[in-house]
């Protein structure tokens, strides 16, 4: 929950970490940036971009890199990770979070990491950030460097992906049960949002993996302390869940093709029945049309059994149509 009247514009929360004593303290709402600069340890500030004063606050910080300021205030919706002069900054994909529930809507977390500060910004509440805050409150000793904060953010996103994979697997299982039932139903409307979510996740996940590999290949002097080892662990984590997401994407695609195939077969069967009915009805239609013509000298006009003869021709023509269709193997 956002702080109602913070001293720092848009501040959602702020933590102070003391690596020597392995302690972590949540700062009060009246915490000032100048006090943080003069204090020991490192700090994590989480800011809400819905507060328009955040841009001016970041501009007022002396010596703040222009690229970092730009990435923290951007509204771009694609992942990025940059390593430059001991700093790490970029944008990560995450899931949005409502007050009473977690959603599958994608959100974007902008971050900047130096040896003294971790600054994250977002527009909507995000699931992984909130879970990381809870993990810090529970066990602050795990986070001894700013790089560990970054690792926690990506690790929580990976755990969210695992939960999503399990939920999506259950949904696909339920859809499959209907698709392969004796009386299959059209499940494309139910399958469409699942496919859309999985495809978007896989696309962004592949991008994050590529960026993580590129960042881990940077010069050691350019990296934050301990980042090279952390990047290797995060790459392994993301690769494992990427395989599961890709498998879900392929499964959803094959299931969609199966639904299309069954619906096409059902449509073809209906057209086949309609064609057979048309073939049976064409000869009787010809007979009734012949006897119904408004012309003179038609057969059976003067006799009393004209209707009987016409009925006989109708039955005979239908039997002839059935015999010919049976002879050529259509029925």
PDB file of C-alpha atoms in Angstrom:
ATOM      1  CA  UNK A   1       0.000   0.000   0.000  1.00  0.00           C
ATOM      2  CA  UNK A   2       1.328   3.452  -0.890  1.00  0.00           C
ATOM      3  CA  UNK A   3       2.380   5.804   1.887  1.00  0.00           C
ATOM      4  CA  UNK A   4      -0.226   8.555   2.122  1.00  0.00           C
ATOM      5  CA  UNK A   5       2.047  11.548   2.727  1.00  0.00           C
ATOM      6  CA  UNK A   6       5.678  10.560   2.081  1.00  0.00           C
ATOM      7  CA  UNK A   7       8.532  13.055   2.193  1.00  0.00           C
ATOM      8  CA  UNK A   8       9.884  11.552  -1.050  1.00  0.00           C
ATOM      9  CA  UNK A   9       7.320  11.941  -3.881  1.00  0.00           C
ATOM     10  CA  UNK A  10       5.619   8.703  -4.909  1.00  0.00           C
ATOM     11  CA  UNK A  11       7.336   6.640  -2.191  1.00  0.00           C
ATOM     12  CA  UNK A  12       5.628   3.279  -1.647  1.00  0.00           C
ATOM     13  CA  UNK A  13       8.242   1.991   0.776  1.00  0.00           C
ATOM     14  CA  UNK A  14      11.940   2.347   1.599  1.00  0.00           C
ATOM     15  CA  UNK A  15      14.342  -0.095   3.268  1.00  0.00           C
ATOM     16  CA  UNK A  16      17.793   0.384   4.711  1.00  0.00           C
ATOM     17  CA  UNK A  17      20.164  -2.583   4.642  1.00  0.00           C
ATOM     18  CA  UNK A  18      23.248  -2.853   6.833  1.00  0.00           C
ATOM     19  CA  UNK A  19      25.394  -5.649   5.349  1.00  0.00           C
ATOM     20  CA  UNK A  20      27.852  -5.707   8.253  1.00  0.00           C
ATOM     21  CA  UNK A  21      25.173  -6.454  10.841  1.00  0.00           C
ATOM     22  CA  UNK A  22      22.831  -8.202   8.368  1.00  0.00           C
ATOM     23  CA  UNK A  23      19.980  -6.008   9.557  1.00  0.00           C
ATOM     24  CA  UNK A  24      17.192  -4.438   7.529  1.00  0.00           C
ATOM     25  CA  UNK A  25      15.050  -1.512   8.609  1.00  0.00           C
ATOM     26  CA  UNK A  26      11.910  -0.161   6.984  1.00  0.00           C
ATOM     27  CA  UNK A  27      12.187   3.609   6.897  1.00  0.00           C
ATOM     28  CA  UNK A  28       9.511   6.004   8.119  1.00  0.00           C
ATOM     29  CA  UNK A  29       7.417   8.025   5.651  1.00  0.00           C
ATOM     30  CA  UNK A  30       9.315  11.201   6.558  1.00  0.00           C
ATOM     31  CA  UNK A  31      12.664   9.723   5.441  1.00  0.00           C
ATOM     32  CA  UNK A  32      14.695  12.214   3.414  1.00  0.00           C
ATOM     33  CA  UNK A  33      16.984  11.485   0.477  1.00  0.00           C
ATOM     34  CA  UNK A  34      19.751  13.590   2.022  1.00  0.00           C
ATOM     35  CA  UNK A  35      19.672  11.435   5.167  1.00  0.00           C
ATOM     36  CA  UNK A  36      20.063   8.290   3.073  1.00  0.00           C
ATOM     37  CA  UNK A  37      23.054   9.682   1.185  1.00  0.00           C
ATOM     38  CA  UNK A  38      24.880  10.393   4.423  1.00  0.00           C
ATOM     39  CA  UNK A  39      24.019   7.042   6.058  1.00  0.00           C
ATOM     40  CA  UNK A  40      25.906   3.759   5.798  1.00  0.00           C
ATOM     41  CA  UNK A  41      24.624   0.618   4.072  1.00  0.00           C
ATOM     42  CA  UNK A  42      22.446   0.608   0.984  1.00  0.00           C
ATOM     43  CA  UNK A  43      18.795   1.498   0.399  1.00  0.00           C
ATOM     44  CA  UNK A  44      15.856   0.235  -1.636  1.00  0.00           C
ATOM     45  CA  UNK A  45      13.283   2.819  -2.669  1.00  0.00           C
ATOM     46  CA  UNK A  46      10.102   1.753  -4.426  1.00  0.00           C
ATOM     47  CA  UNK A  47       8.257   4.615  -6.162  1.00  0.00           C
ATOM     48  CA  UNK A  48       4.835   4.971  -7.763  1.00  0.00           C
ATOM     49  CA  UNK A  49       4.934   6.641 -11.195  1.00  0.00           C
ATOM     50  CA  UNK A  50       1.291   7.645 -10.800  1.00  0.00           C
ATOM     51  CA  UNK A  51       2.697  10.512  -8.720  1.00  0.00           C
ATOM     52  CA  UNK A  52       3.784  13.045 -11.321  1.00  0.00           C
ATOM     53  CA  UNK A  53       6.325  14.541  -8.905  1.00  0.00           C
ATOM     54  CA  UNK A  54       8.577  11.493  -9.197  1.00  0.00           C
ATOM     55  CA  UNK A  55      10.187  12.824 -12.381  1.00  0.00           C
ATOM     56  CA  UNK A  56      11.088  16.122 -10.731  1.00  0.00           C
ATOM     57  CA  UNK A  57      12.426  14.287  -7.669  1.00  0.00           C
ATOM     58  CA  UNK A  58      14.757  12.139  -9.768  1.00  0.00           C
ATOM     59  CA  UNK A  59      15.889  15.202 -11.712  1.00  0.00           C
ATOM     60  CA  UNK A  60      16.815  16.902  -8.436  1.00  0.00           C
ATOM     61  CA  UNK A  61      19.228  14.145  -7.354  1.00  0.00           C
ATOM     62  CA  UNK A  62      22.771  15.447  -7.996  1.00  0.00           C
ATOM     63  CA  UNK A  63      25.072  13.264 -10.061  1.00  0.00           C
ATOM     64  CA  UNK A  64      22.264  10.930 -11.140  1.00  0.00           C
ATOM     65  CA  UNK A  65      22.992   9.350 -14.518  1.00  0.00           C
ATOM     66  CA  UNK A  66      20.717  10.587 -17.309  1.00  0.00           C
ATOM     67  CA  UNK A  67      20.161   7.080 -18.692  1.00  0.00           C
ATOM     68  CA  UNK A  68      19.109   5.795 -15.280  1.00  0.00           C
ATOM     69  CA  UNK A  69      16.733   8.716 -14.814  1.00  0.00           C
ATOM     70  CA  UNK A  70      15.195   8.027 -18.221  1.00  0.00           C
ATOM     71  CA  UNK A  71      14.664   4.300 -17.598  1.00  0.00           C
ATOM     72  CA  UNK A  72      13.053   4.936 -14.201  1.00  0.00           C
ATOM     73  CA  UNK A  73      10.476   7.325 -15.645  1.00  0.00           C
ATOM     74  CA  UNK A  74       9.771   5.673 -18.995  1.00  0.00           C
ATOM     75  CA  UNK A  75       6.430   4.140 -19.957  1.00  0.00           C
ATOM     76  CA  UNK A  76       7.884   1.742 -22.510  1.00  0.00           C
ATOM     77  CA  UNK A  77       6.534  -1.806 -22.449  1.00  0.00           C
ATOM     78  CA  UNK A  78       9.441  -4.018 -23.417  1.00  0.00           C
ATOM     79  CA  UNK A  79      12.174  -5.615 -21.276  1.00  0.00           C
ATOM     80  CA  UNK A  80      15.663  -4.169 -21.095  1.00  0.00           C
ATOM     81  CA  UNK A  81      18.766  -4.785 -18.959  1.00  0.00           C
ATOM     82  CA  UNK A  82      21.888  -2.595 -19.170  1.00  0.00           C
ATOM     83  CA  UNK A  83      25.218  -2.891 -17.351  1.00  0.00           C
ATOM     84  CA  UNK A  84      27.263   0.313 -17.282  1.00  0.00           C
ATOM     85  CA  UNK A  85      30.029   1.531 -14.968  1.00  0.00           C
ATOM     86  CA  UNK A  86      29.036  -0.602 -12.007  1.00  0.00           C
ATOM     87  CA  UNK A  87      25.345   0.188 -12.373  1.00  0.00           C
ATOM     88  CA  UNK A  88      22.530  -2.078 -13.527  1.00  0.00           C
ATOM     89  CA  UNK A  89      19.275  -0.650 -14.861  1.00  0.00           C
ATOM     90  CA  UNK A  90      16.411  -1.555 -17.141  1.00  0.00           C
ATOM     91  CA  UNK A  91      12.810  -2.792 -17.278  1.00  0.00           C
ATOM     92  CA  UNK A  92      11.391  -6.161 -16.221  1.00  0.00           C
ATOM     93  CA  UNK A  93       8.032  -7.724 -16.983  1.00  0.00           C
ATOM     94  CA  UNK A  94       5.797  -8.706 -14.072  1.00  0.00           C
ATOM     95  CA  UNK A  95       2.177  -9.494 -13.213  1.00  0.00           C
ATOM     96  CA  UNK A  96      -0.152  -6.798 -11.962  1.00  0.00           C
ATOM     97  CA  UNK A  97      -1.789  -7.224  -8.569  1.00  0.00           C
ATOM     98  CA  UNK A  98      -5.171  -5.989  -7.415  1.00  0.00           C
ATOM     99  CA  UNK A  99      -5.960  -5.227  -3.802  1.00  0.00           C
ATOM    100  CA  UNK A 100      -7.971  -8.409  -3.319  1.00  0.00           C
ATOM    101  CA  UNK A 101      -6.575 -10.743  -5.984  1.00  0.00           C
ATOM    102  CA  UNK A 102      -3.685 -11.543  -8.292  1.00  0.00           C
ATOM    103  CA  UNK A 103      -4.184 -11.117 -12.023  1.00  0.00           C
ATOM    104  CA  UNK A 104      -2.585 -12.287 -15.258  1.00  0.00           C
ATOM    105  CA  UNK A 105      -2.320  -8.787 -16.661  1.00  0.00           C
ATOM    106  CA  UNK A 106       1.269  -7.855 -17.444  1.00  0.00           C
ATOM    107  CA  UNK A 107       2.917  -4.854 -15.813  1.00  0.00           C
ATOM    108  CA  UNK A 108       6.357  -3.266 -16.030  1.00  0.00           C
ATOM    109  CA  UNK A 109       8.934  -2.698 -13.326  1.00  0.00           C
ATOM    110  CA  UNK A 110      11.681  -0.138 -13.967  1.00  0.00           C
ATOM    111  CA  UNK A 111      14.799  -0.535 -11.838  1.00  0.00           C
ATOM    112  CA  UNK A 112      18.205   0.998 -11.241  1.00  0.00           C
ATOM    113  CA  UNK A 113      20.899  -0.565  -9.087  1.00  0.00           C
ATOM    114  CA  UNK A 114      24.141   0.988  -7.816  1.00  0.00           C
ATOM    115  CA  UNK A 115      26.442   0.175  -4.910  1.00  0.00           C
ATOM    116  CA  UNK A 116      24.355   2.372  -2.576  1.00  0.00           C
ATOM    117  CA  UNK A 117      20.838   2.420  -3.939  1.00  0.00           C
ATOM    118  CA  UNK A 118      18.201   0.207  -5.511  1.00  0.00           C
ATOM    119  CA  UNK A 119      15.394   2.308  -6.997  1.00  0.00           C
ATOM    120  CA  UNK A 120      12.335   0.669  -8.539  1.00  0.00           C
ATOM    121  CA  UNK A 121       9.359   2.392 -10.129  1.00  0.00           C
ATOM    122  CA  UNK A 122       6.027   1.120 -11.422  1.00  0.00           C
ATOM    123  CA  UNK A 123       2.650   2.403 -12.568  1.00  0.00           C
ATOM    124  CA  UNK A 124       0.441  -0.426 -11.246  1.00  0.00           C
ATOM    125  CA  UNK A 125       0.992  -2.620  -8.170  1.00  0.00           C
ATOM    126  CA  UNK A 126       3.066  -5.658  -9.122  1.00  0.00           C
ATOM    127  CA  UNK A 127       2.999  -9.173  -7.732  1.00  0.00           C
ATOM    128  CA  UNK A 128       6.727  -9.998  -7.569  1.00  0.00           C
ATOM    129  CA  UNK A 129       7.680  -6.712  -5.901  1.00  0.00           C
ATOM    130  CA  UNK A 130       5.112  -7.232  -3.179  1.00  0.00           C
ATOM    131  CA  UNK A 131       6.284 -10.799  -2.598  1.00  0.00           C
ATOM    132  CA  UNK A 132       9.897  -9.657  -2.389  1.00  0.00           C
ATOM    133  CA  UNK A 133       8.950  -7.101   0.256  1.00  0.00           C
ATOM    134  CA  UNK A 134       7.315  -9.874   2.289  1.00  0.00           C
ATOM    135  CA  UNK A 135      10.443 -12.046   1.877  1.00  0.00           C
ATOM    136  CA  UNK A 136      12.661  -9.187   3.107  1.00  0.00           C
ATOM    137  CA  UNK A 137      10.467  -8.677   6.171  1.00  0.00           C
ATOM    138  CA  UNK A 138      10.675 -12.395   6.899  1.00  0.00           C
ATOM    139  CA  UNK A 139      14.390 -13.014   6.308  1.00  0.00           C
ATOM    140  CA  UNK A 140      16.474  -9.877   5.670  1.00  0.00           C
ATOM    141  CA  UNK A 141      19.801 -11.750   6.026  1.00  0.00           C
ATOM    142  CA  UNK A 142      19.456 -13.138   2.491  1.00  0.00           C
ATOM    143  CA  UNK A 143      19.872  -9.661   0.983  1.00  0.00           C
ATOM    144  CA  UNK A 144      23.391  -8.489   1.732  1.00  0.00           C
ATOM    145  CA  UNK A 145      24.064  -6.570  -1.520  1.00  0.00           C
ATOM    146  CA  UNK A 146      21.964  -4.587  -4.021  1.00  0.00           C
ATOM    147  CA  UNK A 147      22.485  -7.427  -6.521  1.00  0.00           C
ATOM    148  CA  UNK A 148      20.595  -9.740  -4.170  1.00  0.00           C
ATOM    149  CA  UNK A 149      17.587  -7.402  -4.377  1.00  0.00           C
ATOM    150  CA  UNK A 150      17.673  -7.750  -8.160  1.00  0.00           C
ATOM    151  CA  UNK A 151      17.993 -11.516  -7.839  1.00  0.00           C
ATOM    152  CA  UNK A 152      14.991 -11.566  -5.524  1.00  0.00           C
ATOM    153  CA  UNK A 153      12.887  -9.614  -8.024  1.00  0.00           C
ATOM    154  CA  UNK A 154      13.648 -12.016 -10.874  1.00  0.00           C
ATOM    155  CA  UNK A 155      13.313 -15.089  -8.639  1.00  0.00           C
ATOM    156  CA  UNK A 156       9.857 -14.000  -7.455  1.00  0.00           C
ATOM    157  CA  UNK A 157       8.811 -13.457 -11.066  1.00  0.00           C
ATOM    158  CA  UNK A 158      10.024 -16.974 -11.872  1.00  0.00           C
ATOM    159  CA  UNK A 159       7.953 -18.382  -9.002  1.00  0.00           C
ATOM    160  CA  UNK A 160       4.915 -16.506 -10.323  1.00  0.00           C
ATOM    161  CA  UNK A 161       5.552 -18.079 -13.715  1.00  0.00           C
ATOM    162  CA  UNK A 162       5.673 -21.549 -12.168  1.00  0.00           C
ATOM    163  CA  UNK A 163       2.304 -20.935 -10.503  1.00  0.00           C
ATOM    164  CA  UNK A 164       0.913 -19.712 -13.808  1.00  0.00           C
ATOM    165  CA  UNK A 165       2.236 -22.806 -15.601  1.00  0.00           C
ATOM    166  CA  UNK A 166       0.457 -25.052 -13.096  1.00  0.00           C
ATOM    167  CA  UNK A 167      -2.816 -23.090 -13.371  1.00  0.00           C
ATOM    168  CA  UNK A 168      -2.665 -23.034 -17.169  1.00  0.00           C
ATOM    169  CA  UNK A 169      -1.946 -26.762 -17.260  1.00  0.00           C
ATOM    170  CA  UNK A 170      -5.128 -27.401 -15.275  1.00  0.00           C
ATOM    171  CA  UNK A 171      -7.114 -25.184 -17.641  1.00  0.00           C
ATOM    172  CA  UNK A 172      -5.765 -26.990 -20.698  1.00  0.00           C
ATOM    173  CA  UNK A 173      -6.571 -30.337 -19.076  1.00  0.00           C
ATOM    174  CA  UNK A 174     -10.189 -29.246 -18.576  1.00  0.00           C
ATOM    175  CA  UNK A 175     -10.438 -27.994 -22.170  1.00  0.00           C
ATOM    176  CA  UNK A 176      -8.975 -31.250 -23.481  1.00  0.00           C
ATOM    177  CA  UNK A 177     -11.603 -33.241 -21.598  1.00  0.00           C
ATOM    178  CA  UNK A 178     -14.322 -31.369 -23.497  1.00  0.00           C
ATOM    179  CA  UNK A 179     -12.524 -31.471 -26.843  1.00  0.00           C
ATOM    180  CA  UNK A 180     -11.991 -35.236 -26.773  1.00  0.00           C
ATOM    181  CA  UNK A 181     -15.407 -36.025 -25.317  1.00  0.00           C
ATOM    182  CA  UNK A 182     -17.984 -38.045 -27.282  1.00  0.00           C
ATOM    183  CA  UNK A 183     -19.867 -34.840 -28.088  1.00  0.00           C
ATOM    184  CA  UNK A 184     -17.093 -32.234 -28.584  1.00  0.00           C
ATOM    185  CA  UNK A 185     -17.812 -28.540 -28.029  1.00  0.00           C
ATOM    186  CA  UNK A 186     -16.305 -25.417 -29.496  1.00  0.00           C
ATOM    187  CA  UNK A 187     -13.774 -24.386 -26.825  1.00  0.00           C
ATOM    188  CA  UNK A 188     -11.953 -21.794 -28.929  1.00  0.00           C
ATOM    189  CA  UNK A 189     -13.386 -18.873 -26.969  1.00  0.00           C
ATOM    190  CA  UNK A 190     -12.161 -20.397 -23.708  1.00  0.00           C
ATOM    191  CA  UNK A 191      -8.782 -21.324 -25.197  1.00  0.00           C
ATOM    192  CA  UNK A 192      -8.073 -17.939 -26.819  1.00  0.00           C
ATOM    193  CA  UNK A 193      -7.161 -15.945 -23.646  1.00  0.00           C
ATOM    194  CA  UNK A 194      -4.955 -18.805 -22.444  1.00  0.00           C
ATOM    195  CA  UNK A 195      -3.034 -18.844 -25.735  1.00  0.00           C
ATOM    196  CA  UNK A 196      -2.705 -15.053 -25.728  1.00  0.00           C
ATOM    197  CA  UNK A 197      -1.258 -14.983 -22.199  1.00  0.00           C
ATOM    198  CA  UNK A 198       1.183 -17.827 -22.851  1.00  0.00           C
ATOM    199  CA  UNK A 199       2.395 -16.394 -26.165  1.00  0.00           C
ATOM    200  CA  UNK A 200       3.021 -12.949 -24.663  1.00  0.00           C
ATOM    201  CA  UNK A 201       4.825 -14.419 -21.661  1.00  0.00           C
ATOM    202  CA  UNK A 202       7.037 -16.603 -23.816  1.00  0.00           C
ATOM    203  CA  UNK A 203       7.958 -13.652 -26.027  1.00  0.00           C
ATOM    204  CA  UNK A 204       8.952 -11.442 -23.077  1.00  0.00           C
ATOM    205  CA  UNK A 205      10.648 -14.301 -21.243  1.00  0.00           C
ATOM    206  CA  UNK A 206      12.872 -15.073 -24.240  1.00  0.00           C
ATOM    207  CA  UNK A 207      13.814 -11.389 -24.402  1.00  0.00           C
ATOM    208  CA  UNK A 208      14.713 -11.286 -20.699  1.00  0.00           C
ATOM    209  CA  UNK A 209      16.829 -14.435 -21.109  1.00  0.00           C
ATOM    210  CA  UNK A 210      18.746 -12.916 -24.018  1.00  0.00           C
ATOM    211  CA  UNK A 211      19.307  -9.691 -22.078  1.00  0.00           C
ATOM    212  CA  UNK A 212      20.457 -11.617 -19.003  1.00  0.00           C
ATOM    213  CA  UNK A 213      23.022 -13.560 -21.036  1.00  0.00           C
ATOM    214  CA  UNK A 214      24.271 -10.339 -22.607  1.00  0.00           C
ATOM    215  CA  UNK A 215      24.547  -8.644 -19.214  1.00  0.00           C
ATOM    216  CA  UNK A 216      26.473 -11.595 -17.740  1.00  0.00           C
ATOM    217  CA  UNK A 217      28.920 -11.383 -20.648  1.00  0.00           C
ATOM    218  CA  UNK A 218      29.815  -7.747 -19.913  1.00  0.00           C
ATOM    219  CA  UNK A 219      33.227  -6.766 -18.592  1.00  0.00           C
ATOM    220  CA  UNK A 220      33.705  -7.615 -14.945  1.00  0.00           C
ATOM    221  CA  UNK A 221      34.664  -4.024 -14.151  1.00  0.00           C
ATOM    222  CA  UNK A 222      31.314  -2.836 -15.477  1.00  0.00           C
ATOM    223  CA  UNK A 223      29.226  -5.172 -13.309  1.00  0.00           C
ATOM    224  CA  UNK A 224      27.888  -4.489  -9.816  1.00  0.00           C
ATOM    225  CA  UNK A 225      29.483  -6.536  -7.051  1.00  0.00           C
ATOM    226  CA  UNK A 226      28.507 -10.209  -7.221  1.00  0.00           C
ATOM    227  CA  UNK A 227      26.334  -9.790 -10.294  1.00  0.00           C
ATOM    228  CA  UNK A 228      28.147 -12.290 -12.520  1.00  0.00           C
ATOM    229  CA  UNK A 229      27.360 -15.232 -10.227  1.00  0.00           C
ATOM    230  CA  UNK A 230      23.793 -14.018  -9.679  1.00  0.00           C
ATOM    231  CA  UNK A 231      23.235 -13.632 -13.427  1.00  0.00           C
ATOM    232  CA  UNK A 232      24.261 -17.270 -13.948  1.00  0.00           C
ATOM    233  CA  UNK A 233      21.780 -18.478 -11.350  1.00  0.00           C
ATOM    234  CA  UNK A 234      18.982 -16.337 -12.750  1.00  0.00           C
ATOM    235  CA  UNK A 235      19.665 -17.542 -16.307  1.00  0.00           C
ATOM    236  CA  UNK A 236      19.344 -21.156 -15.164  1.00  0.00           C
ATOM    237  CA  UNK A 237      16.084 -20.346 -13.354  1.00  0.00           C
ATOM    238  CA  UNK A 238      14.559 -18.601 -16.336  1.00  0.00           C
ATOM    239  CA  UNK A 239      15.678 -21.275 -18.807  1.00  0.00           C
ATOM    240  CA  UNK A 240      13.914 -23.990 -16.820  1.00  0.00           C
ATOM    241  CA  UNK A 241      10.602 -22.115 -16.673  1.00  0.00           C
ATOM    242  CA  UNK A 242      10.984 -20.995 -20.314  1.00  0.00           C
ATOM    243  CA  UNK A 243      10.932 -24.649 -21.358  1.00  0.00           C
ATOM    244  CA  UNK A 244       7.660 -25.149 -19.469  1.00  0.00           C
ATOM    245  CA  UNK A 245       6.091 -22.015 -20.969  1.00  0.00           C
ATOM    246  CA  UNK A 246       7.143 -23.094 -24.471  1.00  0.00           C
ATOM    247  CA  UNK A 247       5.648 -26.548 -23.882  1.00  0.00           C
ATOM    248  CA  UNK A 248       2.371 -24.887 -22.831  1.00  0.00           C
ATOM    249  CA  UNK A 249       2.431 -22.722 -25.952  1.00  0.00           C
ATOM    250  CA  UNK A 250       2.857 -25.771 -28.189  1.00  0.00           C
ATOM    251  CA  UNK A 251       0.190 -27.706 -26.332  1.00  0.00           C
ATOM    252  CA  UNK A 252      -2.303 -24.847 -26.651  1.00  0.00           C
ATOM    253  CA  UNK A 253      -1.511 -24.541 -30.377  1.00  0.00           C
ATOM    254  CA  UNK A 254      -2.034 -28.249 -31.000  1.00  0.00           C
ATOM    255  CA  UNK A 255      -5.239 -28.167 -28.990  1.00  0.00           C
ATOM    256  CA  UNK A 256      -6.499 -25.256 -31.093  1.00  0.00           C
ATOM    257  CA  UNK A 257      -5.692 -27.213 -34.260  1.00  0.00           C
ATOM    258  CA  UNK A 258      -7.543 -30.234 -32.877  1.00  0.00           C
ATOM    259  CA  UNK A 259     -10.610 -28.103 -32.164  1.00  0.00           C
ATOM    260  CA  UNK A 260     -10.490 -26.693 -35.706  1.00  0.00           C
ATOM    261  CA  UNK A 261     -10.119 -30.200 -37.147  1.00  0.00           C
ATOM    262  CA  UNK A 262     -13.111 -31.538 -35.211  1.00  0.00           C
ATOM    263  CA  UNK A 263     -15.256 -28.570 -36.142  1.00  0.00           C
ATOM    264  CA  UNK A 264     -14.276 -28.942 -39.799  1.00  0.00           C
ATOM    265  CA  UNK A 265     -15.146 -32.630 -39.695  1.00  0.00           C
ATOM    266  CA  UNK A 266     -18.501 -31.824 -38.132  1.00  0.00           C
ATOM    267  CA  UNK A 267     -19.194 -29.183 -40.782  1.00  0.00           C
ATOM    268  CA  UNK A 268     -18.245 -31.600 -43.560  1.00  0.00           C
ATOM    269  CA  UNK A 269     -20.570 -34.232 -42.107  1.00  0.00           C
ATOM    270  CA  UNK A 270     -23.450 -31.761 -42.095  1.00  0.00           C
ATOM    271  CA  UNK A 271     -22.709 -30.758 -45.683  1.00  0.00           C
ATOM    272  CA  UNK A 272     -22.595 -34.442 -46.669  1.00  0.00           C
ATOM    273  CA  UNK A 273     -26.026 -35.064 -45.132  1.00  0.00           C
ATOM    274  CA  UNK A 274     -27.386 -31.951 -46.834  1.00  0.00           C
ATOM    275  CA  UNK A 275     -25.989 -33.099 -50.179  1.00  0.00           C
ATOM    276  CA  UNK A 276     -27.590 -36.549 -49.816  1.00  0.00           C
ATOM    277  CA  UNK A 277     -30.944 -34.966 -48.965  1.00  0.00           C
ATOM    278  CA  UNK A 278     -30.630 -32.699 -51.993  1.00  0.00           C
ATOM    279  CA  UNK A 279     -29.852 -35.666 -54.246  1.00  0.00           C
ATOM    280  CA  UNK A 280     -32.961 -37.512 -53.003  1.00  0.00           C
ATOM    281  CA  UNK A 281     -35.228 -34.495 -53.398  1.00  0.00           C
ATOM    282  CA  UNK A 282     -34.126 -33.369 -56.860  1.00  0.00           C
ATOM    283  CA  UNK A 283     -35.934 -36.137 -58.867  1.00  0.00           C
ATOM    284  CA  UNK A 284     -39.259 -35.733 -57.004  1.00  0.00           C
ATOM    285  CA  UNK A 285     -38.956 -31.969 -57.489  1.00  0.00           C
ATOM    286  CA  UNK A 286     -38.503 -32.558 -61.197  1.00  0.00           C
ATOM    287  CA  UNK A 287     -41.621 -34.766 -61.305  1.00  0.00           C
ATOM    288  CA  UNK A 288     -43.781 -32.286 -59.387  1.00  0.00           C
ATOM    289  CA  UNK A 289     -42.503 -29.464 -61.534  1.00  0.00           C
ATOM    290  CA  UNK A 290     -43.320 -31.392 -64.696  1.00  0.00           C
ATOM    291  CA  UNK A 291     -46.900 -32.128 -63.613  1.00  0.00           C
ATOM    292  CA  UNK A 292     -47.367 -28.629 -62.298  1.00  0.00           C
ATOM    293  CA  UNK A 293     -46.488 -26.841 -65.546  1.00  0.00           C
ATOM    294  CA  UNK A 294     -49.225 -24.541 -66.863  1.00  0.00           C
ATOM    295  CA  UNK A 295     -49.286 -26.126 -70.372  1.00  0.00           C
ATOM    296  CA  UNK A 296     -51.801 -28.202 -72.303  1.00  0.00           C
ATOM    297  CA  UNK A 297     -51.643 -31.847 -73.455  1.00  0.00           C
ATOM    298  CA  UNK A 298     -49.832 -33.080 -70.343  1.00  0.00           C
ATOM    299  CA  UNK A 299     -50.136 -36.830 -69.645  1.00  0.00           C
ATOM    300  CA  UNK A 300     -52.817 -38.082 -67.213  1.00  0.00           C
ATOM    301  CA  UNK A 301     -54.775 -34.803 -67.366  1.00  0.00           C
ATOM    302  CA  UNK A 302     -58.010 -36.387 -68.509  1.00  0.00           C
ATOM    303  CA  UNK A 303     -57.711 -39.601 -66.477  1.00  0.00           C
ATOM    304  CA  UNK A 304     -58.855 -39.955 -62.921  1.00  0.00           C
ATOM    305  CA  UNK A 305     -55.652 -41.562 -61.698  1.00  0.00           C
ATOM    306  CA  UNK A 306     -53.257 -38.703 -62.596  1.00  0.00           C
ATOM    307  CA  UNK A 307     -52.388 -38.061 -58.971  1.00  0.00           C
ATOM    308  CA  UNK A 308     -51.671 -41.728 -58.388  1.00  0.00           C
ATOM    309  CA  UNK A 309     -49.419 -41.908 -61.412  1.00  0.00           C
ATOM    310  CA  UNK A 310     -47.583 -38.754 -60.344  1.00  0.00           C
ATOM    311  CA  UNK A 311     -47.043 -40.216 -56.866  1.00  0.00           C
ATOM    312  CA  UNK A 312     -45.690 -43.367 -58.454  1.00  0.00           C
ATOM    313  CA  UNK A 313     -43.234 -41.377 -60.533  1.00  0.00           C
ATOM    314  CA  UNK A 314     -42.071 -39.529 -57.396  1.00  0.00           C
ATOM    315  CA  UNK A 315     -41.398 -42.765 -55.521  1.00  0.00           C
ATOM    316  CA  UNK A 316     -39.746 -44.350 -58.558  1.00  0.00           C
ATOM    317  CA  UNK A 317     -37.483 -41.320 -59.086  1.00  0.00           C
ATOM    318  CA  UNK A 318     -36.428 -41.376 -55.424  1.00  0.00           C
ATOM    319  CA  UNK A 319     -35.603 -45.095 -55.641  1.00  0.00           C
ATOM    320  CA  UNK A 320     -33.659 -44.494 -58.836  1.00  0.00           C
ATOM    321  CA  UNK A 321     -31.658 -41.706 -57.129  1.00  0.00           C
ATOM    322  CA  UNK A 322     -30.920 -43.995 -54.184  1.00  0.00           C
ATOM    323  CA  UNK A 323     -29.832 -46.814 -56.530  1.00  0.00           C
ATOM    324  CA  UNK A 324     -27.474 -44.557 -58.499  1.00  0.00           C
ATOM    325  CA  UNK A 325     -25.933 -43.023 -55.350  1.00  0.00           C
ATOM    326  CA  UNK A 326     -25.450 -46.497 -53.892  1.00  0.00           C
ATOM    327  CA  UNK A 327     -23.954 -47.760 -57.152  1.00  0.00           C
ATOM    328  CA  UNK A 328     -21.277 -45.077 -57.319  1.00  0.00           C
ATOM    329  CA  UNK A 329     -20.455 -45.500 -53.625  1.00  0.00           C
ATOM    330  CA  UNK A 330     -21.639 -42.117 -52.316  1.00  0.00           C
ATOM    331  CA  UNK A 331     -23.907 -43.767 -49.722  1.00  0.00           C
TER     332      UNK A 331
END
